[in-house]
Coordinates of C-alpha atoms in Angstrom, one line a residue:
M51 CA 109.4 131.9 102.9
I52 CA 111.9 134.9 102.9
S53 CA 112.8 135.9 99.3
P54 CA 116.5 136.4 97.8
D55 CA 115.9 140.1 97.6
E56 CA 114.8 140.1 101.4
L57 CA 117.6 138.3 102.6
T58 CA 119.8 140.8 100.3
A59 CA 118.1 143.7 102.5
A60 CA 118.5 142.5 105.8
A61 CA 122.2 141.2 105.5
P62 CA 123.8 144.1 106.4
A63 CA 123.5 143.5 110.6
L64 CA 123.9 146.4 113.2
L65 CA 126.4 145.9 116.0
S66 CA 126.7 147.8 119.2
T67 CA 130.2 149.2 119.8
P68 CA 131.7 149.8 123.3
D69 CA 130.3 153.2 123.5
G70 CA 126.7 152.5 123.2
R71 CA 126.6 153.6 119.4
M72 CA 125.5 151.1 116.5
T73 CA 127.5 150.3 113.7
Q74 CA 126.9 148.5 110.3
V75 CA 128.5 144.8 109.9
P76 CA 129.8 144.5 106.3
V77 CA 128.8 141.1 104.6
S78 CA 132.2 140.2 103.5
G79 CA 135.6 142.3 103.5
P80 CA 137.9 142.9 106.8
S81 CA 135.3 141.8 109.4
G82 CA 135.9 138.2 108.5
L83 CA 132.1 137.4 109.2
S84 CA 130.5 134.9 106.9
D85 CA 127.4 135.3 105.2
Y86 CA 125.7 133.5 108.1
A87 CA 126.9 135.7 110.7
V88 CA 124.7 138.4 109.2
S89 CA 122.0 136.7 107.7
P90 CA 118.6 137.0 109.7
L91 CA 118.7 133.3 110.0
G92 CA 121.8 133.7 112.2
M93 CA 122.6 134.3 115.7
P94 CA 121.8 137.7 117.6
T95 CA 124.3 140.0 117.3
A96 CA 124.8 140.5 120.6
L97 CA 127.3 137.4 120.6
L98 CA 129.3 139.1 117.9
R99 CA 131.1 141.7 120.8
D100 CA 134.0 141.3 122.4
E101 CA 132.6 139.9 125.6
V102 CA 129.2 137.8 126.1
R103 CA 127.4 137.3 129.1
V104 CA 126.8 133.6 129.7
A105 CA 124.1 131.9 131.9
F106 CA 125.1 128.7 133.4
L107 CA 122.0 125.8 133.3
A108 CA 122.5 122.9 135.2
R109 CA 120.3 120.0 136.7
T110 CA 121.0 116.8 138.8
S111 CA 118.7 114.2 139.4
T112 CA 117.0 113.3 142.8
E113 CA 119.5 113.6 145.8
D114 CA 119.0 110.1 146.7
Q115 CA 120.1 108.7 143.2
Q116 CA 123.2 111.2 142.5
D117 CA 125.2 113.8 144.6
P118 CA 123.8 117.1 143.7
R119 CA 127.3 119.1 144.6
Q120 CA 129.5 117.0 142.5
S121 CA 127.3 116.5 139.5
I122 CA 126.8 120.4 139.3
L123 CA 130.5 121.2 140.0
R124 CA 131.2 119.1 137.1
Q125 CA 128.7 120.2 134.5
L126 CA 130.2 123.9 135.3
G127 CA 133.7 122.8 134.9
N128 CA 132.6 121.1 131.6
S129 CA 130.4 124.2 130.4
K130 CA 133.4 126.7 131.4
A131 CA 135.8 124.4 129.3
A132 CA 133.6 124.5 126.5
I133 CA 132.6 128.5 125.8
P134 CA 135.1 130.9 124.1
E135 CA 137.5 132.8 125.9
S136 CA 135.6 136.2 125.5
W137 CA 132.6 134.4 127.2
V138 CA 131.8 135.1 130.8
I139 CA 129.6 132.9 133.1
V140 CA 127.9 135.7 135.0
A141 CA 124.6 133.8 136.6
H142 CA 123.8 130.1 137.6
F143 CA 120.7 128.5 137.4
Y144 CA 120.2 125.1 138.6
D145 CA 117.9 122.5 139.9
V146 CA 117.9 119.1 141.9
E147 CA 114.7 117.3 140.6
S148 CA 114.0 114.8 137.6
G149 CA 114.2 115.9 134.0
R150 CA 111.0 114.1 133.1
M151 CA 108.6 116.4 135.0
D152 CA 106.2 118.7 133.2
L153 CA 107.7 121.9 132.7
A154 CA 105.2 123.8 135.0
A155 CA 106.4 122.0 138.0
R156 CA 110.1 122.3 137.5
G157 CA 112.3 124.7 139.2
R158 CA 110.3 124.8 142.6
G159 CA 112.6 123.2 144.6
E160 CA 113.9 125.0 147.9
N161 CA 116.9 124.2 150.6
Y162 CA 119.5 124.1 148.3
E163 CA 122.1 124.8 151.3
R164 CA 121.8 121.5 152.5
F165 CA 123.5 120.1 149.6
D166 CA 126.6 122.5 150.2
I167 CA 127.1 123.6 146.6
P168 CA 129.6 126.2 146.5
I169 CA 127.7 127.8 143.6
A170 CA 125.6 131.0 144.2
R171 CA 122.5 129.9 142.9
D172 CA 120.4 132.8 141.0
G173 CA 117.2 130.3 140.7
G174 CA 116.2 127.2 138.7
I175 CA 115.1 127.1 135.1
A176 CA 111.6 128.5 135.8
D177 CA 113.7 131.6 136.7
L178 CA 115.8 131.4 133.9
L179 CA 113.2 131.7 131.2
T180 CA 111.4 134.5 133.5
E181 CA 114.7 136.3 133.4
S182 CA 115.3 135.6 129.7
A183 CA 111.9 137.8 128.7
N184 CA 113.3 140.8 130.5
P185 CA 114.8 143.3 128.1
K186 CA 117.6 144.2 130.9
R187 CA 118.5 140.5 131.5
Q188 CA 121.7 140.0 132.6
F189 CA 123.0 137.3 130.2
D190 CA 123.0 136.8 126.4
V191 CA 123.2 133.4 126.2
V192 CA 122.7 129.8 127.9
I193 CA 125.0 127.3 128.5
C194 CA 124.9 123.7 129.8
E195 CA 127.0 120.8 129.9
N196 CA 124.6 118.8 127.7
I197 CA 121.0 119.3 126.5
A198 CA 119.9 116.0 128.7
R199 CA 120.5 118.6 131.6
V200 CA 117.8 120.8 130.4
A201 CA 114.9 117.8 130.1
R202 CA 115.0 114.3 129.6
R203 CA 111.9 114.7 127.5
A204 CA 112.5 115.9 123.9
Y205 CA 109.0 118.1 124.2
E206 CA 110.1 119.9 127.4
G207 CA 113.9 120.2 126.1
L208 CA 112.1 122.3 122.8
S209 CA 109.9 124.4 124.8
V210 CA 112.7 125.8 126.6
E211 CA 115.1 126.1 123.5
R212 CA 112.3 127.9 122.1
E213 CA 111.1 130.2 124.8
L214 CA 114.6 131.4 124.9
E215 CA 114.9 131.8 121.2
R216 CA 111.8 134.0 121.1
N217 CA 113.4 136.4 123.7
D218 CA 116.9 136.2 121.5
V219 CA 118.7 134.1 123.9
P220 CA 120.9 130.9 122.0
L221 CA 121.1 127.8 124.2
F222 CA 124.2 125.9 123.8
A223 CA 125.6 122.4 125.1
S224 CA 129.1 121.8 126.2
N225 CA 129.1 118.7 124.2
E226 CA 128.1 120.4 121.0
P227 CA 129.7 122.9 118.6
I228 CA 129.7 126.6 119.9
T229 CA 129.8 128.8 116.9
V230 CA 127.9 131.9 116.0
S231 CA 129.0 132.4 112.6
G232 CA 128.4 129.2 110.5
S233 CA 125.2 127.9 109.9
R234 CA 122.7 126.9 112.5
A235 CA 121.4 123.8 110.4
Q236 CA 124.0 121.1 111.0
R237 CA 123.5 122.1 115.0
I238 CA 120.3 121.8 115.1
L239 CA 120.5 118.6 113.5
Q240 CA 122.8 117.4 116.0
R241 CA 120.7 118.9 119.0
R242 CA 117.4 117.0 118.0
I243 CA 119.4 114.1 117.6
N244 CA 120.9 114.6 121.3
Q245 CA 117.3 115.5 122.6
S246 CA 116.0 112.1 121.0
V247 CA 118.9 110.4 122.6
A248 CA 118.1 111.8 126.1
E249 CA 114.5 110.7 125.9
Y250 CA 115.8 107.0 124.8
E251 CA 117.9 106.7 127.6
V252 CA 115.5 107.4 130.3
L253 CA 113.0 105.5 128.9
N254 CA 115.1 102.5 128.2
T255 CA 116.6 102.9 131.8
L256 CA 112.8 102.5 132.8
E257 CA 111.8 100.0 131.2
Q258 CA 115.1 97.6 132.1
S259 CA 114.5 98.5 136.0
W260 CA 110.9 97.6 135.5
G261 CA 111.8 94.4 133.6
G262 CA 114.1 93.6 136.2
L263 CA 111.9 94.0 139.2
C264 CA 109.5 91.6 137.5
T265 CA 112.1 88.9 137.3
H266 CA 113.1 89.5 140.6
V267 CA 109.7 88.9 141.8
R268 CA 109.4 85.8 139.6
E269 CA 112.3 84.3 141.2
G270 CA 110.7 84.7 144.2
W271 CA 112.5 87.3 146.0
N272 CA 110.9 89.6 148.2
I273 CA 111.2 93.6 148.1
G274 CA 110.5 96.1 150.7
K275 CA 108.6 95.3 154.2
P276 CA 106.8 91.8 154.5
C277 CA 103.3 91.6 154.2
H278 CA 100.8 91.0 157.3
G279 CA 100.8 87.5 158.1
Y280 CA 104.7 87.0 156.7
K281 CA 108.3 87.3 157.7
T282 CA 111.4 87.6 155.6
K283 CA 114.2 84.7 155.6
V284 CA 117.3 86.2 154.8
F285 CA 119.7 84.6 152.1
K286 CA 123.3 85.2 150.7
H287 CA 123.0 87.0 147.8
P288 CA 123.3 84.5 144.6
N289 CA 125.7 87.0 142.9
P290 CA 129.2 85.9 144.6
S291 CA 130.7 89.4 143.9
K292 CA 127.6 90.9 145.7
A293 CA 127.7 88.2 148.6
A294 CA 131.4 88.7 149.1
K295 CA 130.5 92.5 149.8
G296 CA 127.7 91.6 152.4
Y297 CA 124.7 91.8 150.0
T298 CA 121.6 89.8 150.8
K299 CA 118.1 88.6 149.6
S300 CA 115.0 87.7 151.3
R301 CA 111.9 85.5 150.5
L302 CA 108.9 85.5 152.4
E303 CA 107.6 82.7 154.5
P304 CA 104.5 82.6 157.0
D305 CA 105.0 84.1 160.5
G306 CA 103.1 81.3 162.1
L307 CA 100.7 84.0 163.9
K308 CA 97.1 82.4 164.9
G309 CA 94.2 84.1 163.3
E310 CA 96.4 84.7 159.9
P311 CA 94.6 86.2 157.6
S312 CA 93.0 84.5 154.4
P313 CA 95.4 84.0 151.6
R314 CA 93.1 86.3 149.0
W315 CA 94.3 89.1 151.2
R316 CA 98.1 88.6 151.8
C317 CA 100.4 90.6 149.9
G318 CA 97.5 91.9 147.7
G319 CA 97.0 88.4 145.8
T320 CA 93.6 86.5 145.2
T321 CA 92.3 83.4 145.0
N322 CA 90.5 82.2 142.0
A323 CA 87.4 82.3 144.2
S324 CA 87.7 85.9 145.3
A325 CA 88.6 86.9 141.8
A326 CA 85.3 84.9 140.6
T327 CA 83.1 86.8 143.2
R328 CA 84.3 90.3 142.2
S329 CA 83.6 89.5 138.6
Q330 CA 80.1 88.6 139.3
T331 CA 79.4 91.8 141.3
A332 CA 81.0 94.1 139.0

């Protein structure tokens, strides 16, 4: 716990001038800075300079579910529109991977040139964290479109945020307030809500997708390649709008081959007898 005396002693902050000298920022007066801005709980003083160097952080989902080129271009555009005019993006870090991956496995993709992304890539999220620990790093702050682009799970998102914070590098999002002189408490509250929402959204989508697949199978429809001894029979899609677009569904039926395998081995299914036999030998 910081005592009031310690807060008072630490209130005057040091600000670097263009010629490299350090000058003291007054708590109040002509500077117009709030008490929060010069507080030890506030943002790094580097953000009070006229020009702030920004690292852009982006992520797009797997290439078969999203267009990485368009997604990252959109994220960069939204990030540029959100930062103050005196802030300049000097580095670009992005990945094409799932946001649900463990942080230790993130940022290891390659062959990004095949996506034709017209943004020079300085590395992925792992490179960003490594660079942030360098005293001579090329950026002062990190910006992303929203916190879900950092990670889809709250633990990984917090880990990235804490690592950057330890290195005096704040993490901002374009859909959250970007201020350097106000209270951080309200921003932290909104950040934690957004991280919870990001994790909820992906888990809810996965649960609904799984439920849809289960319903699809219970309705008798097939998924993927037919099992041995079966073939698919194609039907018009039961949804009229999808049927109008030429979409179809398929069901399995025996292919009539001689020497058809026993029903207990078809499609991974088992008969009551085979299940009883395995339970006796287990």
